Structure formats: C-alpha cells, structure tokens
Short mmCIF file of C-alpha atoms and ligand atoms in Angstrom, two decimals:
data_model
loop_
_atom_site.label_atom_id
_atom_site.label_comp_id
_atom_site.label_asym_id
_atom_site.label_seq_id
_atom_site.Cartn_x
_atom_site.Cartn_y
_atom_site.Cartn_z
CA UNK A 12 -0.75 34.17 -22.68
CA UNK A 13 -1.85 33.13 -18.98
CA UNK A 14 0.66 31.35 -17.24
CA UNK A 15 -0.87 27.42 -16.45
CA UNK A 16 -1.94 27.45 -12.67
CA UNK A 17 0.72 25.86 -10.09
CA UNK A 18 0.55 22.44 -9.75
CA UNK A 19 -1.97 20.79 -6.65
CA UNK A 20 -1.08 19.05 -4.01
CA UNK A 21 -2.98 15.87 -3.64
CA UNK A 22 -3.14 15.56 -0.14
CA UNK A 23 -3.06 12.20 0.80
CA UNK A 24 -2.48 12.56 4.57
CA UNK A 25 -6.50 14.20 4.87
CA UNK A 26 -8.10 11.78 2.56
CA UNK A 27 -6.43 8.86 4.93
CA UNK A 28 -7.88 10.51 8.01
CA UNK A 29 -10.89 10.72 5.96
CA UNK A 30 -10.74 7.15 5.58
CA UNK A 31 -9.30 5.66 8.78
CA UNK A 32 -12.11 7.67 10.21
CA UNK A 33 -14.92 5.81 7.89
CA UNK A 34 -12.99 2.11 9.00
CA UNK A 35 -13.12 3.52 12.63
CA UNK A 36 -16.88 4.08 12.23
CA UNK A 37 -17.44 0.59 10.17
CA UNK A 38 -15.36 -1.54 13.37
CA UNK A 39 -17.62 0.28 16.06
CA UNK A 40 -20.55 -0.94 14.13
CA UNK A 41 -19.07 -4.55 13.61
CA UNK A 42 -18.18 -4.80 17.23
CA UNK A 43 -21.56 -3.29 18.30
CA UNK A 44 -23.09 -5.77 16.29
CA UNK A 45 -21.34 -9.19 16.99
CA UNK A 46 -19.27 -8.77 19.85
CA UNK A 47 -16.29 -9.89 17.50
CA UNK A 48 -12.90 -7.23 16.66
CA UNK A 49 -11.31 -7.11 13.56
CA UNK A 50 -7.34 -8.04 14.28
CA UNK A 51 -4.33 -7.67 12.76
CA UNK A 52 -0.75 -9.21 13.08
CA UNK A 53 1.92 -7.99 12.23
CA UNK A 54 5.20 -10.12 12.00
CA UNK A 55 8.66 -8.81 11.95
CA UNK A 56 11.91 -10.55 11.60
CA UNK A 57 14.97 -8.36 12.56
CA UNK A 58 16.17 -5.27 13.56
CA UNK A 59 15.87 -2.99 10.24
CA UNK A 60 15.26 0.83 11.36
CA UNK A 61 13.11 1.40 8.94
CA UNK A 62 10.89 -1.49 8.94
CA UNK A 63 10.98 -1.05 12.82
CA UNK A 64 9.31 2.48 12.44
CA UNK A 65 6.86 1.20 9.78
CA UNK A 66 5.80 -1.76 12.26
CA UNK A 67 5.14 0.57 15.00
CA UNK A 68 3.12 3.13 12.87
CA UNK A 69 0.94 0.19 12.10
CA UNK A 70 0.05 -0.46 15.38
CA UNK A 71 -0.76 2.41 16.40
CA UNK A 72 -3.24 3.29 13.93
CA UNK A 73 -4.57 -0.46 13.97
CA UNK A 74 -5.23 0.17 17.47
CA UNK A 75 -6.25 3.44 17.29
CA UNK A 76 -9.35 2.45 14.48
CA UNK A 77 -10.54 -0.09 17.83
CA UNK A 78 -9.08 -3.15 16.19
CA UNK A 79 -6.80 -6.07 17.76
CA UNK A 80 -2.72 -5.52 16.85
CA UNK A 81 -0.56 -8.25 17.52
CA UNK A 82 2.51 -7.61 16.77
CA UNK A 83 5.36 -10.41 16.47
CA UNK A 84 8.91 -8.99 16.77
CA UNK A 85 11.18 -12.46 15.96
CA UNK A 86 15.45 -12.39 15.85
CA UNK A 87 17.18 -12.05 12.46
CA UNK A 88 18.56 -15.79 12.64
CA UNK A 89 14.80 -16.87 13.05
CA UNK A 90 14.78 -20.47 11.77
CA UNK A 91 12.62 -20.64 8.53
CA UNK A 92 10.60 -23.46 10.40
CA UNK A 93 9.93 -21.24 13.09
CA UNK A 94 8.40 -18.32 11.66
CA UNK A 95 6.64 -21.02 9.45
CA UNK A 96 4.82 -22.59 12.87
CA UNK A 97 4.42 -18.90 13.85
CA UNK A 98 2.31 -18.45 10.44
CA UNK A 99 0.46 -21.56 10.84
CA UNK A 100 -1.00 -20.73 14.49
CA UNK A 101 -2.27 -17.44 12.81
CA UNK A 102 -4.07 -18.90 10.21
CA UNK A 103 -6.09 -20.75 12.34
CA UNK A 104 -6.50 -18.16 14.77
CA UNK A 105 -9.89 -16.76 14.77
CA UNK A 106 -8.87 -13.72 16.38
CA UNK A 107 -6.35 -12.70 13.79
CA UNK A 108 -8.14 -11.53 10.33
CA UNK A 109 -5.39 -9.93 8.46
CA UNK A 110 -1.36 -11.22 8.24
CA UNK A 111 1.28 -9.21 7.30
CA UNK A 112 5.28 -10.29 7.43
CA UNK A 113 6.78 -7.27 6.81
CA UNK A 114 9.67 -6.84 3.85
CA UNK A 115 12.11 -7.34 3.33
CA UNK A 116 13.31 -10.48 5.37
CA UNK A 117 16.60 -11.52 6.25
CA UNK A 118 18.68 -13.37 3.36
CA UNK A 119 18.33 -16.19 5.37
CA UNK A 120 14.47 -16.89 4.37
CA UNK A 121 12.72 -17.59 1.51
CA UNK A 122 10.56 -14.75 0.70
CA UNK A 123 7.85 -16.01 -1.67
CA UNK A 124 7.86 -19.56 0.27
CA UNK A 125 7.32 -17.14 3.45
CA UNK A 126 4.29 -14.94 1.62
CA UNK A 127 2.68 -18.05 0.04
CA UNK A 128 2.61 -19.35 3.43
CA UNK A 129 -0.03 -17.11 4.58
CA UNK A 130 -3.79 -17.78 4.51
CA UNK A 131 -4.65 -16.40 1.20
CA UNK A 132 -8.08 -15.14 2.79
CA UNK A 133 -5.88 -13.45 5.46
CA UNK A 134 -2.96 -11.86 3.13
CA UNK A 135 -3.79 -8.18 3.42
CA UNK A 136 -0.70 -7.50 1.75
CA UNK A 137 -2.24 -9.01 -1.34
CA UNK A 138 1.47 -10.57 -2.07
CA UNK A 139 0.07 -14.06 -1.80
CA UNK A 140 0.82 -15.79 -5.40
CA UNK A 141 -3.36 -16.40 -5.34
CA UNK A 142 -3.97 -12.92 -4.73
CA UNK A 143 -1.26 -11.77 -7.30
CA UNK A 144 -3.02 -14.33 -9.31
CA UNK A 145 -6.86 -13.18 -8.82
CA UNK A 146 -5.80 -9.44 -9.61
CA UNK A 147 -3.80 -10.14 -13.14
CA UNK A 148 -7.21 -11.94 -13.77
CA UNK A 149 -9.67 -9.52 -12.95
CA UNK A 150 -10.97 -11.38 -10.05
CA UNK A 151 -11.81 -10.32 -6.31
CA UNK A 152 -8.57 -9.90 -4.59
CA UNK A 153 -6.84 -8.59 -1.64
CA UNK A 154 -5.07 -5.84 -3.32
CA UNK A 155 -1.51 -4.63 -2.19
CA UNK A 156 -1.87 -1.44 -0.22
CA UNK A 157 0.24 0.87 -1.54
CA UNK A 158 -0.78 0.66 -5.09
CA UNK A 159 -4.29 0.36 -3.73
CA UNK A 160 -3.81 4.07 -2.15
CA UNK A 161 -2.61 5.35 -5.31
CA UNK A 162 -5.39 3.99 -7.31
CA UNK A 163 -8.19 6.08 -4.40
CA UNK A 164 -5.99 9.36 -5.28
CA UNK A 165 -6.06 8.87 -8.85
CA UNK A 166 -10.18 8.49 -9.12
CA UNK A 167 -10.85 11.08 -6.49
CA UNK A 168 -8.85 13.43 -8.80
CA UNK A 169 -9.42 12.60 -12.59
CA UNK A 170 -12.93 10.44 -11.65
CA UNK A 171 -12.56 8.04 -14.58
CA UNK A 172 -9.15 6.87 -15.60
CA UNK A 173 -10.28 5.07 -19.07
CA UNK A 174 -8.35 5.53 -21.80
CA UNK A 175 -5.53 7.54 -20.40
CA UNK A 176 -1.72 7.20 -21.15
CA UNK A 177 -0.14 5.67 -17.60
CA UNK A 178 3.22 5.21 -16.98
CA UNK A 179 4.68 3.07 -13.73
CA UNK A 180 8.20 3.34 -13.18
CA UNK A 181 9.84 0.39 -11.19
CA UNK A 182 8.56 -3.10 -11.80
CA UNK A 183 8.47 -4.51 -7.76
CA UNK A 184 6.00 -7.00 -6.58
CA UNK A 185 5.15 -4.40 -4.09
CA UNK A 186 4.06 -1.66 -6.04
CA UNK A 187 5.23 -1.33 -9.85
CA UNK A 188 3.51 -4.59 -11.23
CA UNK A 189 0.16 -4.74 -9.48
CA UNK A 190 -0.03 -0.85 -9.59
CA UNK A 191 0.10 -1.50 -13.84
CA UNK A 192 -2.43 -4.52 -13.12
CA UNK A 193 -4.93 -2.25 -11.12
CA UNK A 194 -5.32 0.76 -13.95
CA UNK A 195 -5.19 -1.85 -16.76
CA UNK A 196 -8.33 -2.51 -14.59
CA UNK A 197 -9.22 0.94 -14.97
CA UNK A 198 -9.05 0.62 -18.61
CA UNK A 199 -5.92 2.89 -19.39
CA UNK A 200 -3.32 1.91 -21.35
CA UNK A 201 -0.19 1.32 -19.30
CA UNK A 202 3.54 0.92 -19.89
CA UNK A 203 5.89 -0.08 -17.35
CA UNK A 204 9.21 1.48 -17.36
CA UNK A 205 12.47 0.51 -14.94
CA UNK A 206 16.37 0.47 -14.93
CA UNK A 207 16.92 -1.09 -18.74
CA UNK A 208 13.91 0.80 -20.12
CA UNK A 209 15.61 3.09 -23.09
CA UNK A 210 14.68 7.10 -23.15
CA UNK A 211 12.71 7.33 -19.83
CA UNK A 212 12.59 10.49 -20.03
CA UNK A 213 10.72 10.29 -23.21
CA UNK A 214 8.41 8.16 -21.80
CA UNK A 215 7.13 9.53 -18.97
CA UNK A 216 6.83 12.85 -21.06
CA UNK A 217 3.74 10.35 -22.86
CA UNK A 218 2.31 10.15 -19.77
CA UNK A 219 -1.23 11.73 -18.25
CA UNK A 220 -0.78 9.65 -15.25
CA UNK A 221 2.80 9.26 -13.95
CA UNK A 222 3.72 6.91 -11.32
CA UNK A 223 6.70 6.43 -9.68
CA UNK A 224 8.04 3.73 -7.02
CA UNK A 225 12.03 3.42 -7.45
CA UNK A 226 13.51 4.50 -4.43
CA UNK A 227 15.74 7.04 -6.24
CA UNK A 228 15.97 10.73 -4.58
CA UNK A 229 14.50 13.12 -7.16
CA UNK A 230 15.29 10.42 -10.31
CA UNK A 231 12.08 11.97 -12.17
CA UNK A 232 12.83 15.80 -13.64
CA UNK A 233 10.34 18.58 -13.85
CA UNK A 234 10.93 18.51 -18.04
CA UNK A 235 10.39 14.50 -17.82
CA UNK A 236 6.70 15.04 -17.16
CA UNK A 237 3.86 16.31 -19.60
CA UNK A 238 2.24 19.63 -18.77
CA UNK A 239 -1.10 18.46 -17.37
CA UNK A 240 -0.32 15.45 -15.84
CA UNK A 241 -0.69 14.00 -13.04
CA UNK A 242 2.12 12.51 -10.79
CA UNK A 243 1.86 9.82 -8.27
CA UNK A 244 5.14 9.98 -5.96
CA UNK A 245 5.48 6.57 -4.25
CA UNK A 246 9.58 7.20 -3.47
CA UNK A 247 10.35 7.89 0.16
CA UNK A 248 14.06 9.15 0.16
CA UNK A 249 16.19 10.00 3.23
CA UNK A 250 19.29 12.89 2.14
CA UNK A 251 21.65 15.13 3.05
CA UNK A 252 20.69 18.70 2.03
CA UNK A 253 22.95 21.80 3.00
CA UNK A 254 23.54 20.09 6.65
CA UNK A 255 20.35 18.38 7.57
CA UNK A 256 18.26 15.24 6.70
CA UNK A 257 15.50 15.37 5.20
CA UNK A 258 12.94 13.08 3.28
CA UNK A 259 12.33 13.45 -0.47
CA UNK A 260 10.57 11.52 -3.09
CA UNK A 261 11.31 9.95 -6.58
CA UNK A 262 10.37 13.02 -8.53
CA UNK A 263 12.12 16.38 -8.15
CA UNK A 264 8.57 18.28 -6.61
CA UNK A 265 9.93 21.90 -6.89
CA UNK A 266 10.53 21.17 -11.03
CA UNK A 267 6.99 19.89 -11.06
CA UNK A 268 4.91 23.08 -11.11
CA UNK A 269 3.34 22.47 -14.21
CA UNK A 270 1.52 19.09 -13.68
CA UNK A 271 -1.86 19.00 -13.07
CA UNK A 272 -1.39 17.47 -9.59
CA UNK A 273 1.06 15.83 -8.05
CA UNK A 274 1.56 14.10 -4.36
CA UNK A 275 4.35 15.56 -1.86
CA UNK A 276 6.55 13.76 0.11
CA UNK A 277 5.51 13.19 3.32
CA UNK A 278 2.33 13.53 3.03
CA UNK A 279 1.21 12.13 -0.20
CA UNK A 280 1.01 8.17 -0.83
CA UNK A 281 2.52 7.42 2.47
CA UNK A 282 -0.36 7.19 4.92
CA UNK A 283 -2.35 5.51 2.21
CA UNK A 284 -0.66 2.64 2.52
CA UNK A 285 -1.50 2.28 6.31
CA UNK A 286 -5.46 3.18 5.72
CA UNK A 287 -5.31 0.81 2.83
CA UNK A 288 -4.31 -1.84 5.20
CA UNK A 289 -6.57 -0.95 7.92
CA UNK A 290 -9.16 -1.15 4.91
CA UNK A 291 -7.62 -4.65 3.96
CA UNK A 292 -8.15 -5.98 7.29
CA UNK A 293 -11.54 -4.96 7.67
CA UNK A 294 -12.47 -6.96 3.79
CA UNK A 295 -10.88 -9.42 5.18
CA UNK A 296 -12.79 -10.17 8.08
CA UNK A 297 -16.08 -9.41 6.38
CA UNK A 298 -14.85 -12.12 3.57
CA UNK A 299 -14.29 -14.39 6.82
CA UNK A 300 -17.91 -13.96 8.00
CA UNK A 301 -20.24 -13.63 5.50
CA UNK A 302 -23.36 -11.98 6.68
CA UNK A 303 -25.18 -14.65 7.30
CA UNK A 304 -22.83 -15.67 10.07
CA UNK A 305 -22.53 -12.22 11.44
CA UNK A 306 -26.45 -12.22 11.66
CA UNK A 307 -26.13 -15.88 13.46
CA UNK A 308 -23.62 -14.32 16.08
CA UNK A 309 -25.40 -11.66 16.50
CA UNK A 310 -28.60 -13.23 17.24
CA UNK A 311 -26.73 -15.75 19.75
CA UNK A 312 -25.50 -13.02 21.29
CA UNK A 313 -29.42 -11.96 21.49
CA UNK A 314 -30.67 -14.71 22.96
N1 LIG B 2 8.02 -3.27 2.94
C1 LIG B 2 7.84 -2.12 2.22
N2 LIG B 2 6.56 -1.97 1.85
C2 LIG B 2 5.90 -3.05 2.35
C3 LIG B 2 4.53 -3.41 2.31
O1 LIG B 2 3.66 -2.77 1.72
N3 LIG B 2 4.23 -4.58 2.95
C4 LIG B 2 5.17 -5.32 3.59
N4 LIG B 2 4.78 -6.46 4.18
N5 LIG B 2 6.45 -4.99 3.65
C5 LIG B 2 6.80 -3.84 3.03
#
C-alpha cells in the first residue's frame, strides 16, 4: 500500500503578504483618488506583555500598508469614564475609520459595556453586540479577524466548504463562536466542542475541518484527528522545551502528518489576524463613504 503523502503546510504568513500587499495597493488608489487615508486606532489599557507586542505589530503593519495608526496607550487604573470619553472622540473623528480596544482589559472595566461602546460602523473587531448580531443572522457584518483569517485559508484550500463535518474547539467571543457562525455560513455542519464537551477526542476524529482556539500547548493529538483532514491551529503557546522557549500551538503538529493540511505555529493563522484587520479597516472606511461621496470628494478636489 502507498503510504498517504505528509501533511501541507498552509502557509498563512505568504498568503497575508499576499494580502497586505493587495490592501497596500487598494489605500494608494483611495488616497490617489480622494486625498482621504484610511486610519486606525488602536486603544490599550495596561501594561500586559503580550498585548503590548500585539499593539505594536499592529502599527507597524497599519502604517506600513500607508494608512493612519493612532495608537492610545492608557494606565491600568484608567477610569471607566475616561476611556469611555476617549471612545466617544473617536467615533466622531473623521480621521479614525476602524476602533479596536484591545483584550483583555483590566478587571476594573466592563468589557462588553466597553466593546458596545464603539461605533458599530467603526468596530473592526466585529465584537460589537450589532455586529455579533448581523453575523448569527446572515447579514453584512464586520467580521472578527481571526476567525475571518481562518475562513480565507479554509476556501483557498478545500474551495467550497458545503456540506463538510467542522469541528471548533473553544467557545470565546473572539474566535470559537463566530468562527462556528461563519462556516454555518459556508453551509457545513458544525459542532462546537470546549472544556465540558464529553469524548473530544472522538469528536474531532468526525471532523474534515478541525479548528482549534483553546490556548492549551499541544491539547489536540495526532490520533484525535481524521486522516484527511484539515486542521486550523489558532493556539499560540509559549513553553519550556529541553532548556529554551519556544512557541507552540493547540495541536501537537509533529503527530499530525497524516491530515490533509494543517497550519504551523508561527506562521499559520497568526498574521491573518493582522491582514484581516488591515482588511477590516479598509471595509470600513469604504462603508463610511459610499461611492458616491468618494466621487463628490474627488471631484472637489478637481475643481
Ligand atoms: N486579544 C486577543 N485577540 C484579540 C483580538 O482579536 N482583538 C482584540 N481587540 N483583542 C484581542
């Protein structure tokens, strides 16, 4: 018998660059056009390491696709009323297109009071309760990014998703309940498995499309997934391993070899979610000036 090939790599760190350098392109041509940037801001409240170095990484690429960053570092004891006034002056900021307040926040603040805060026009997170809302219904939403970059990986592989067997472990706002929301979309039929599911295991093994956002080093085993499959790794681990640190995902990749395709970590879902914001902001600002007004500023700017 032929032994199945090794697993692929789907490598999402190209098909970002790919598409940062298609959003690049599409601001050059808005700001050719109109005179007028696409911006972002970017609020953060605290010192947390991690959401420190995703903050950063977010402006640099926001600036480096020729769009306005603004980036809003505020202390951890931030009153609630505060960052609230901060929100409200970006709203109505013209400049600012997109908003993101990145998670999680201190105790202190109310997180869904904070999110539902935001102009719903302007959430590019797509956390906004009328976003959340739009997507369950099948309606035009701003779609959270991460799931949104898992969704691009899964159709450039497998093309149509209809009718396939997906499984999303972890059920967070972030990722594990709009991820199920966007292939229901897709037509497959979707389970959603987390800590209290019974038999895991078993159930990812029912899975052609395997998804996984729980934050837990190597939870998913190579004989937990189907031959065939493939595996969406959304986990991004720090660990010890024989002396050094080193970041792993949810799902153990060296057990993996016999999935169709599955993403590494780095380098898989990871810069997705950064292109899928850049992408965000740039829907955003088109749903903030229909083309009719960007013809009308353009003109002015003719005359
Ligand atoms: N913290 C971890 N992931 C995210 C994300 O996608 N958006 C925000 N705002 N915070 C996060």
């Amino acid at each position: 018998m032929n032994k199945p090939l090794p697993a692929q790599r789907i490598d999402g760190k190209s098909f970002a660059a790919g598409l940062v350098e298609q959003l690049a392109q599409e601001v050059k041509d808005i700001t050719s056009h109109t005179g007028l940037t696409p911006g972002l801001a970017v609020v953060l409240v605290g010192e947390d390491p991690a959401s420190g170095v995703y903050v950063s990484a977010k402006h640099r690429q926001t600036q480096a696709c020729a769009m306005h960053s603004f980036v809003h570092r505020l202390p951890a004891d931030t009153p609630p009323a505060e960052l609230m006034a901060l929100l409200a002056r970006l709203n109505a900021d013209a400049q600012v297109n997109g908003i993101l307040v990145q998670l999680p926040l201190p105790a202190h603040l109310d997180t869904h009071a904070v999110i539902n805060a935001i102009d719903p026009d302007k959430d590019v997170d797509g956390f906004h309760i009328l976003n959340a809302g739009r997507l369950a219904t099948g309606q035009e939403a701003l779609v959270p990014c991460t799931p949104l970059g898992c969704l691009l990986l899964l159709k450039d592989r497998l093309g149509t998703l209809a009718g396939l067997n997906a499984v999303v472990v972890g059920k967070s706002n972030i990722v594990g309940k709009p991820m199920a929301q966007l292939l229901m979309g897709e037509h497959c039929t979707v389970t959603v498995a987390h800590s209290r599911t019974r038999d895991v295991a078993a159930l990812c093994r029912s899975a052609d499309i395997l998804i996984v956002a729980v934050g837990r080093p190597e939870l998913i085993k190579g004989d937990w997934i189907k031959p065939g499959a493939v595996v969406i790794d959304v986990g991004i681990n720090r660990v010890e391993r024989d002396g050094r640190s080193r970041i792993v995902g949810d799902v153990a990749f060296d057990e993996a070899g016999h999935a169709q395709a599955i993403t590494p970590v780095p380098g898989g879902v990871g810069p997705m979610t950064i292109a899928c914001l850049l992408a965000n902001t740039i829907t955003a600002f088109k749903r903030q000036h229909p083309p009719v007004t960007l013809q009308a500023i353009a003109a002015a700017q003719g005359e």
